[in-house]
PDB file of C-alpha atoms in Angstrom:
ATOM      1  CA  MET G1071     103.716  82.988 113.046  1.00 93.00           C
ATOM      2  CA  ASP G1072     100.148  82.093 113.114  1.00 95.00           C
ATOM      3  CA  TYR G1073      98.915  79.514 110.032  1.00 95.00           C
ATOM      4  CA  SER G1074      95.639  78.454 110.966  1.00 95.00           C
ATOM      5  CA  TYR G1075      93.616  80.032 108.121  1.00 95.00           C
ATOM      6  CA  ILE G1076      94.630  76.318 106.263  1.00 95.00           C
ATOM      7  CA  PHE G1077      91.760  75.285 108.886  1.00 95.00           C
ATOM      8  CA  SER G1078      88.972  76.930 107.094  1.00 95.00           C
ATOM      9  CA  SER G1079      90.534  76.152 103.629  1.00 93.00           C
ATOM     10  CA  ALA G1080      90.181  72.469 103.874  1.00 93.00           C
ATOM     11  CA  LYS G1081      89.983  69.714 106.285  1.00 93.00           C
ATOM     12  CA  PRO G1082      93.074  68.317 107.944  1.00 94.00           C
ATOM     13  CA  ILE G1083      94.064  64.014 107.352  1.00 95.00           C
ATOM     14  CA  LYS G1084      95.287  63.513 111.136  1.00 93.00           C
ATOM     15  CA  GLU G1085      96.750  60.110 109.363  1.00 95.00           C
ATOM     16  CA  LYS G1086      98.849  61.762 107.351  1.00 96.00           C
ATOM     17  CA  PHE G1087     100.431  64.230 109.537  1.00 96.00           C
ATOM     18  CA  ALA G1088     103.456  61.802 110.313  1.00 96.00           C
ATOM     19  CA  ASP G1089     104.185  61.118 106.644  1.00 96.00           C
ATOM     20  CA  PHE G1090     104.892  64.960 106.688  1.00 97.00           C
ATOM     21  CA  GLY G1091     107.237  65.214 109.808  1.00 96.00           C
ATOM     22  CA  PHE G1092     104.445  65.567 112.892  1.00 97.00           C
ATOM     23  CA  LYS G1093     105.143  63.907 115.775  1.00 96.00           C
ATOM     24  CA  LYS G1094     102.253  63.529 118.605  1.00 93.00           C
ATOM     25  CA  ARG G1095     103.242  65.284 121.736  1.00 92.00           C
ATOM     26  CA  GLY G1096     100.632  64.898 124.178  1.00 90.00           C
ATOM     27  CA  ALA G1097      97.336  66.780 122.565  1.00 89.00           C
ATOM     28  CA  SER G1098      99.681  68.655 120.355  1.00 93.00           C
ATOM     29  CA  TYR G1099     101.475  67.976 116.645  1.00 96.00           C
ATOM     30  CA  VAL G1100     104.938  69.245 116.211  1.00 97.00           C
ATOM     31  CA  CYS G1101     107.269  68.778 112.804  1.00 97.00           C
ATOM     32  CA  LYS G1102     110.764  70.461 112.874  1.00 97.00           C
ATOM     33  CA  LYS G1103     112.287  71.765 108.803  1.00 97.00           C
ATOM     34  CA  THR G1104     115.389  73.055 108.130  1.00 97.00           C
ATOM     35  CA  ILE G1105     115.240  76.096 105.787  1.00 97.00           C
ATOM     36  CA  ALA G1106     118.249  78.924 104.902  1.00 95.00           C
ATOM     37  CA  GLY G1107     119.928  76.265 103.118  1.00 95.00           C
ATOM     38  CA  GLY G1108     120.379  74.591 107.157  1.00 96.00           C
ATOM     39  CA  ASP G1109     121.523  77.412 108.886  1.00 96.00           C
ATOM     40  CA  PHE G1110     118.161  77.952 110.352  1.00 97.00           C
ATOM     41  CA  TYR G1111     114.731  75.485 111.168  1.00 97.00           C
ATOM     42  CA  ALA G1112     111.241  76.484 111.260  1.00 98.00           C
ATOM     43  CA  THR G1113     109.027  74.284 113.822  1.00 98.00           C
ATOM     44  CA  LEU G1114     105.553  73.694 112.965  1.00 98.00           C
ATOM     45  CA  ALA G1115     103.249  72.791 115.732  1.00 97.00           C
ATOM     46  CA  ILE G1116      99.525  72.425 115.970  1.00 97.00           C
ATOM     47  CA  CYS G1117      96.695  72.428 119.167  1.00 95.00           C
ATOM     48  CA  GLY G1118      93.313  71.941 117.972  1.00 93.00           C
ATOM     49  CA  GLU G1119      92.542  73.814 115.066  1.00 93.00           C
ATOM     50  CA  THR G1120      95.533  76.124 115.605  1.00 95.00           C
ATOM     51  CA  LEU G1121      99.146  76.024 113.437  1.00 97.00           C
ATOM     52  CA  THR G1122     102.022  78.279 114.280  1.00 97.00           C
ATOM     53  CA  ALA G1123     105.468  78.378 113.358  1.00 97.00           C
ATOM     54  CA  GLN G1124     109.057  79.668 114.585  1.00 97.00           C
ATOM     55  CA  VAL G1125     112.058  80.057 113.614  1.00 97.00           C
ATOM     56  CA  TYR G1126     115.290  78.961 115.209  1.00 98.00           C
ATOM     57  CA  ASP G1127     119.131  79.708 114.403  1.00 97.00           C
ATOM     58  CA  ALA G1128     120.325  76.005 114.138  1.00 97.00           C
ATOM     59  CA  ALA G1129     123.767  76.594 115.196  1.00 97.00           C
ATOM     60  CA  THR G1130     122.473  78.712 118.913  1.00 97.00           C
ATOM     61  CA  ASP G1131     118.750  76.886 119.118  1.00 97.00           C
ATOM     62  CA  GLU G1132     117.860  80.579 119.586  1.00 97.00           C
ATOM     63  CA  LEU G1133     114.696  82.211 118.571  1.00 97.00           C
ATOM     64  CA  TYR G1134     114.811  84.367 115.575  1.00 96.00           C
ATOM     65  CA  ALA G1135     112.513  87.273 116.224  1.00 95.00           C
ATOM     66  CA  PRO G1136     112.595  88.897 113.265  1.00 95.00           C
ATOM     67  CA  PHE G1137     110.189  86.571 111.662  1.00 96.00           C
ATOM     68  CA  ASP G1138     107.044  86.585 113.944  1.00 91.00           C
ATOM     69  CA  MET G1139     107.335  90.787 114.050  1.00 90.00           C
ATOM     70  CA  ARG G1140     104.983  92.459 111.583  1.00 83.00           C
ATOM     71  CA  GLY G1141     107.365  95.054 111.115  1.00 86.00           C
ATOM     72  CA  ALA G1142     110.837  93.396 110.364  1.00 88.00           C
ATOM     73  CA  ARG G1143     111.445  94.120 106.685  1.00 91.00           C
ATOM     74  CA  GLY G1144     114.488  92.990 104.443  1.00 93.00           C
ATOM     75  CA  ALA G1145     115.359  90.585 101.931  1.00 95.00           C
ATOM     76  CA  PHE G1146     116.242  88.094 103.843  1.00 95.00           C
ATOM     77  CA  VAL G1147     113.393  88.044 106.134  1.00 95.00           C
ATOM     78  CA  ALA G1148     111.079  87.651 103.387  1.00 95.00           C
ATOM     79  CA  ALA G1149     113.349  84.972 101.923  1.00 96.00           C
ATOM     80  CA  VAL G1150     112.684  82.939 105.307  1.00 96.00           C
ATOM     81  CA  ARG G1151     108.855  83.999 105.690  1.00 95.00           C
ATOM     82  CA  GLU G1152     108.332  82.642 102.133  1.00 95.00           C
ATOM     83  CA  GLU G1153     110.432  79.118 102.498  1.00 97.00           C
ATOM     84  CA  VAL G1154     107.711  78.712 105.461  1.00 97.00           C
ATOM     85  CA  GLN G1155     105.234  79.421 103.627  1.00 95.00           C
ATOM     86  CA  LYS G1156     105.941  77.211 101.106  1.00 96.00           C
ATOM     87  CA  ILE G1157     106.570  74.336 103.975  1.00 97.00           C
ATOM     88  CA  VAL G1158     103.147  75.185 104.969  1.00 96.00           C
ATOM     89  CA  ASP G1159     101.584  74.869 101.378  1.00 95.00           C
ATOM     90  CA  ASP G1160     103.086  71.992 100.853  1.00 96.00           C
ATOM     91  CA  PHE G1161     101.708  70.820 104.117  1.00 97.00           C
ATOM     92  CA  CYS G1162      98.163  71.533 103.254  1.00 95.00           C
ATOM     93  CA  GLU G1163      98.242  69.924  99.965  1.00 94.00           C
ATOM     94  CA  ARG G1164      99.375  67.011 101.084  1.00 96.00           C
ATOM     95  CA  CYS G1165      97.922  66.225 104.253  1.00 96.00           C
ATOM     96  CA  PHE G1166      94.470  68.320 103.515  1.00 96.00           C
ATOM     97  CA  GLU G1167      91.295  67.595 101.704  1.00 92.00           C
ATOM     98  CA  SER G1168      90.235  70.192  99.670  1.00 88.00           C
ATOM     99  CA  GLU G1169      87.035  70.320  97.365  1.00 85.00           C
ATOM    100  CA  ASP G1170      86.430  72.987  94.454  1.00 83.00           C
ATOM    101  CA  ILE G1171      83.294  74.183  96.644  1.00 92.00           C
ATOM    102  CA  HIS G1172      83.441  77.445  94.787  1.00 90.00           C
ATOM    103  CA  LYS G1173      81.897  75.185  91.427  1.00 90.00           C
ATOM    104  CA  LYS G1174      80.144  73.561  93.209  1.00 94.00           C
ATOM    105  CA  TYR G1175      78.089  76.208  95.333  1.00 95.00           C
ATOM    106  CA  PHE G1176      77.365  78.058  91.713  1.00 94.00           C
ATOM    107  CA  ASP G1177      75.695  74.688  90.468  1.00 94.00           C
ATOM    108  CA  PHE G1178      73.761  74.474  93.576  1.00 96.00           C
ATOM    109  CA  ILE G1179      71.859  77.915  92.983  1.00 96.00           C
ATOM    110  CA  GLU G1180      71.454  77.310  89.424  1.00 94.00           C
ATOM    111  CA  ARG G1181      69.897  74.294  89.653  1.00 95.00           C
ATOM    112  CA  GLN G1182      68.116  74.799  93.189  1.00 95.00           C
ATOM    113  CA  PHE G1183      66.195  78.076  92.103  1.00 94.00           C
ATOM    114  CA  ASN G1184      66.760  78.218  88.155  1.00 92.00           C
ATOM    115  CA  CYS G1185      68.748  81.478  88.997  1.00 91.00           C
ATOM    116  CA  LYS G1186      71.872  82.914  86.712  1.00 90.00           C
ATOM    117  CA  ALA G1187      74.657  84.305  87.933  1.00 90.00           C
ATOM    118  CA  ASP G1188      75.149  88.407  87.545  1.00 88.00           C
ATOM    119  CA  PHE G1189      78.812  90.038  87.454  1.00 87.00           C
ATOM    120  CA  PRO G1190      77.752  93.583  87.435  1.00 82.00           C
ATOM    121  CA  TRP G1191      81.388  94.084  87.851  1.00 77.00           C
ATOM    122  CA  ALA G1192      82.678  92.337  85.544  1.00 69.00           C
ATOM    123  CA  GLN G1193      85.984  92.789  83.445  1.00 63.00           C
ATOM    124  CA  GLU G1194      85.983  90.068  80.828  1.00 58.00           C
ATOM    125  CA  GLU G1195      83.705  89.207  78.014  1.00 58.00           C
ATOM    126  CA  GLY G1196      82.607  85.294  77.783  1.00 54.00           C
ATOM    127  CA  ALA G1197      82.709  82.337  80.347  1.00 48.00           C
ATOM    128  CA  ALA G1198      86.235  83.711  81.744  1.00 49.00           C
ATOM    129  CA  LYS G1199      84.017  85.829  83.757  1.00 51.00           C
ATOM    130  CA  ARG G1200      81.995  83.061  85.839  1.00 51.00           C
ATOM    131  CA  TYR G1201      84.965  82.835  88.163  1.00 49.00           C
ATOM    132  CA  SER G1202      86.862  85.745  88.002  1.00 55.00           C
ATOM    133  CA  ASP G1203      84.446  88.343  89.020  1.00 67.00           C
ATOM    134  CA  ALA G1204      82.295  89.309  92.083  1.00 86.00           C
ATOM    135  CA  ALA G1205      78.466  87.687  91.325  1.00 91.00           C
ATOM    136  CA  VAL G1206      75.457  87.682  92.566  1.00 94.00           C
ATOM    137  CA  PHE G1207      72.643  85.681  92.925  1.00 95.00           C
ATOM    138  CA  ARG G1208      68.898  87.724  92.404  1.00 94.00           C
ATOM    139  CA  CYS G1209      65.391  87.045  93.358  1.00 93.00           C
ATOM    140  CA  PRO G1210      62.739  87.834  91.106  1.00 91.00           C
ATOM    141  CA  ASN G1211      62.192  90.397  92.393  1.00 90.00           C
ATOM    142  CA  GLN G1212      65.778  91.798  91.359  1.00 91.00           C
ATOM    143  CA  LYS G1213      67.183  91.992  94.761  1.00 93.00           C
ATOM    144  CA  TRP G1214      70.141  89.928  94.869  1.00 92.00           C
ATOM    145  CA  PHE G1215      70.785  87.012  98.150  1.00 96.00           C
ATOM    146  CA  ALA G1216      73.898  86.127  97.422  1.00 96.00           C
ATOM    147  CA  LEU G1217      77.088  88.056  97.177  1.00 96.00           C
ATOM    148  CA  VAL G1218      80.149  85.472  95.749  1.00 95.00           C
ATOM    149  CA  MET G1219      83.623  87.686  95.829  1.00 93.00           C
ATOM    150  CA  GLU G1220      87.288  86.671  96.087  1.00 92.00           C
ATOM    151  CA  ILE G1221      88.827  88.466  98.938  1.00 93.00           C
ATOM    152  CA  SER G1222      91.675  87.785 101.417  1.00 93.00           C
ATOM    153  CA  TYR G1223      91.436  85.829 104.597  1.00 94.00           C
ATOM    154  CA  LYS G1224      93.087  88.801 106.385  1.00 93.00           C
ATOM    155  CA  ASN G1225      89.784  90.759 105.380  1.00 93.00           C
ATOM    156  CA  LEU G1226      87.993  88.048 107.693  1.00 93.00           C
ATOM    157  CA  GLY G1227      90.548  88.627 110.419  1.00 92.00           C
ATOM    158  CA  LEU G1228      92.614  85.819 109.695  1.00 91.00           C
ATOM    159  CA  ALA G1229      96.599  85.880 109.595  1.00 86.00           C
ATOM    160  CA  SER G1230      97.198  85.803 105.753  1.00 90.00           C
ATOM    161  CA  ASP G1231      97.382  87.339 102.370  1.00 89.00           C
ATOM    162  CA  LYS G1232      95.955  84.656 100.770  1.00 91.00           C
ATOM    163  CA  LYS G1233      92.549  84.748  98.491  1.00 91.00           C
ATOM    164  CA  VAL G1234      89.746  82.711  99.230  1.00 93.00           C
ATOM    165  CA  PHE G1235      86.172  82.855  97.700  1.00 94.00           C
ATOM    166  CA  THR G1236      83.255  84.012  99.888  1.00 96.00           C
ATOM    167  CA  VAL G1237      79.605  83.999  99.644  1.00 97.00           C
ATOM    168  CA  ASN G1238      77.756  86.835 101.794  1.00 97.00           C
ATOM    169  CA  LEU G1239      73.934  85.744 102.772  1.00 97.00           C
ATOM    170  CA  LYS G1240      71.381  87.583 104.418  1.00 97.00           C
ATOM    171  CA  ALA G1241      70.674  85.909 108.274  1.00 96.00           C
ATOM    172  CA  ASP G1242      67.927  86.016 110.881  1.00 95.00           C
ATOM    173  CA  PRO G1243      69.965  88.692 113.129  1.00 95.00           C
ATOM    174  CA  GLU G1244      68.822  86.842 116.123  1.00 95.00           C
ATOM    175  CA  ARG G1245      70.942  83.444 114.473  1.00 94.00           C
ATOM    176  CA  VAL G1246      73.953  85.542 113.610  1.00 95.00           C
ATOM    177  CA  ALA G1247      75.767  85.845 116.875  1.00 94.00           C
ATOM    178  CA  ASP G1248      75.727  81.779 117.255  1.00 95.00           C
ATOM    179  CA  LEU G1249      76.517  81.256 113.210  1.00 96.00           C
ATOM    180  CA  VAL G1250      79.550  82.845 113.464  1.00 96.00           C
ATOM    181  CA  ASP G1251      82.238  80.498 114.811  1.00 95.00           C
ATOM    182  CA  LYS G1252      84.853  82.425 112.584  1.00 94.00           C
ATOM    183  CA  LYS G1253      85.863  79.502 110.777  1.00 94.00           C
ATOM    184  CA  THR G1254      83.879  79.228 108.176  1.00 96.00           C
ATOM    185  CA  ILE G1255      81.138  81.834 108.969  1.00 97.00           C
ATOM    186  CA  PHE G1256      81.946  85.402 109.607  1.00 97.00           C
ATOM    187  CA  PRO G1257      80.870  88.855 110.313  1.00 96.00           C
ATOM    188  CA  ALA G1258      80.026  90.387 107.048  1.00 95.00           C
ATOM    189  CA  TYR G1259      82.196  91.474 104.812  1.00 94.00           C
ATOM    190  CA  HIS G1260      81.588  95.233 103.991  1.00 87.00           C
ATOM    191  CA  MET G1261      77.857  94.460 104.406  1.00 90.00           C
ATOM    192  CA  ASN G1262      75.426  95.137 107.907  1.00 91.00           C
ATOM    193  CA  LYS G1263      76.981  92.410 109.878  1.00 93.00           C
ATOM    194  CA  LYS G1264      73.767  92.433 112.242  1.00 94.00           C
ATOM    195  CA  HIS G1265      71.267  91.239 109.000  1.00 95.00           C
ATOM    196  CA  TRP G1266      74.624  89.522 106.744  1.00 97.00           C
ATOM    197  CA  ILE G1267      76.744  87.203 107.479  1.00 97.00           C
ATOM    198  CA  THR G1268      80.245  85.894 105.243  1.00 97.00           C
ATOM    199  CA  VAL G1269      80.667  82.016 104.350  1.00 97.00           C
ATOM    200  CA  LEU G1270      83.574  80.509 103.288  1.00 96.00           C
ATOM    201  CA  LEU G1271      83.853  78.769  99.859  1.00 95.00           C
ATOM    202  CA  THR G1272      85.954  75.937 101.238  1.00 95.00           C
ATOM    203  CA  SER G1273      85.751  72.244 101.094  1.00 93.00           C
ATOM    204  CA  ALA G1274      86.305  73.338 105.486  1.00 94.00           C
ATOM    205  CA  THR G1275      82.313  74.212 105.241  1.00 95.00           C
ATOM    206  CA  ASP G1276      79.698  72.396 105.711  1.00 95.00           C
ATOM    207  CA  PHE G1277      78.310  72.465 102.476  1.00 95.00           C
ATOM    208  CA  TYR G1278      74.494  71.361 104.203  1.00 96.00           C
ATOM    209  CA  LEU G1279      74.434  74.344 106.204  1.00 97.00           C
ATOM    210  CA  LEU G1280      75.680  76.341 103.413  1.00 97.00           C
ATOM    211  CA  ARG G1281      72.657  76.159 101.254  1.00 97.00           C
ATOM    212  CA  SER G1282      70.178  76.022 104.430  1.00 97.00           C
ATOM    213  CA  LEU G1283      72.131  79.269 104.748  1.00 97.00           C
ATOM    214  CA  THR G1284      71.316  80.250 101.211  1.00 97.00           C
ATOM    215  CA  GLU G1285      67.795  79.427 101.162  1.00 97.00           C
ATOM    216  CA  GLN G1286      67.058  81.369 103.568  1.00 97.00           C
ATOM    217  CA  SER G1287      68.761  83.961 102.755  1.00 97.00           C
ATOM    218  CA  ARG G1288      66.048  83.743  99.925  1.00 96.00           C
ATOM    219  CA  VAL G1289      63.357  84.021 101.980  1.00 96.00           C
ATOM    220  CA  LEU G1290      64.485  87.220 104.099  1.00 96.00           C
ATOM    221  CA  VAL G1291      65.295  88.687 101.140  1.00 95.00           C
ATOM    222  CA  MET G1292      62.000  88.547  99.321  1.00 90.00           C
ATOM    223  CA  GLY G1293      59.993  88.964 102.038  1.00 83.00           C
ATOM    224  CA  LYS G1294      61.107  92.159 102.730  1.00 55.00           C
ATOM    225  CA  GLY G1295      64.646  94.404 103.476  1.00 44.00           C
ATOM    226  CA  ARG G1296      67.400  95.458 101.126  1.00 44.00           C
ATOM    227  CA  SER G1297      69.825  93.453  99.155  1.00 40.00           C
ATOM    228  CA  SER G1298      72.655  95.724 100.858  1.00 40.00           C
TER     229      SER G1298
END
């Protein structure tokens, strides 16, 4: 099963991989963890910025295929997947550098453009809605140049149901193909993919590039064109 989304969520600290149990094998890192009370084990393999996991029967060393079969259901396979997910989450927490770029991004826009967030779909009142609902930042012409929302990695084509904050920005159509790396910058979610991109608000994202893309989005929206 693919867990490569973690490389889009934070910056790896490879010096800590060994402490978690990873061993270097050529260009890859491999780690083995016992699960299901010792009856099974999971192997995690990292190659570049790809993380995959497989599960094996400890008694026979045979691959437990249902773990990686999308259609496989049942209490046991669900429990195995949950246990492996916890290992991946622990690995990310212990061996990756994370930062609250979501708040940092809000602060940047408000300071740079003297622009406050608008919450047109807010379900809550007061300060609590600041980070819990989708927000837009508008130009003086009232058209918005940034849409911040929380979606799942799966919405962007990555194999995870976990949630992540993102921002939709307008971009030069001639640059979109070069900008999209499908790691931190993706084709726009729920918007015109020729003119808009979706950028992750995670510490894996180049914040200086994000700032530049935001400034460019504002210029494009101010100049001409529609905001959706």
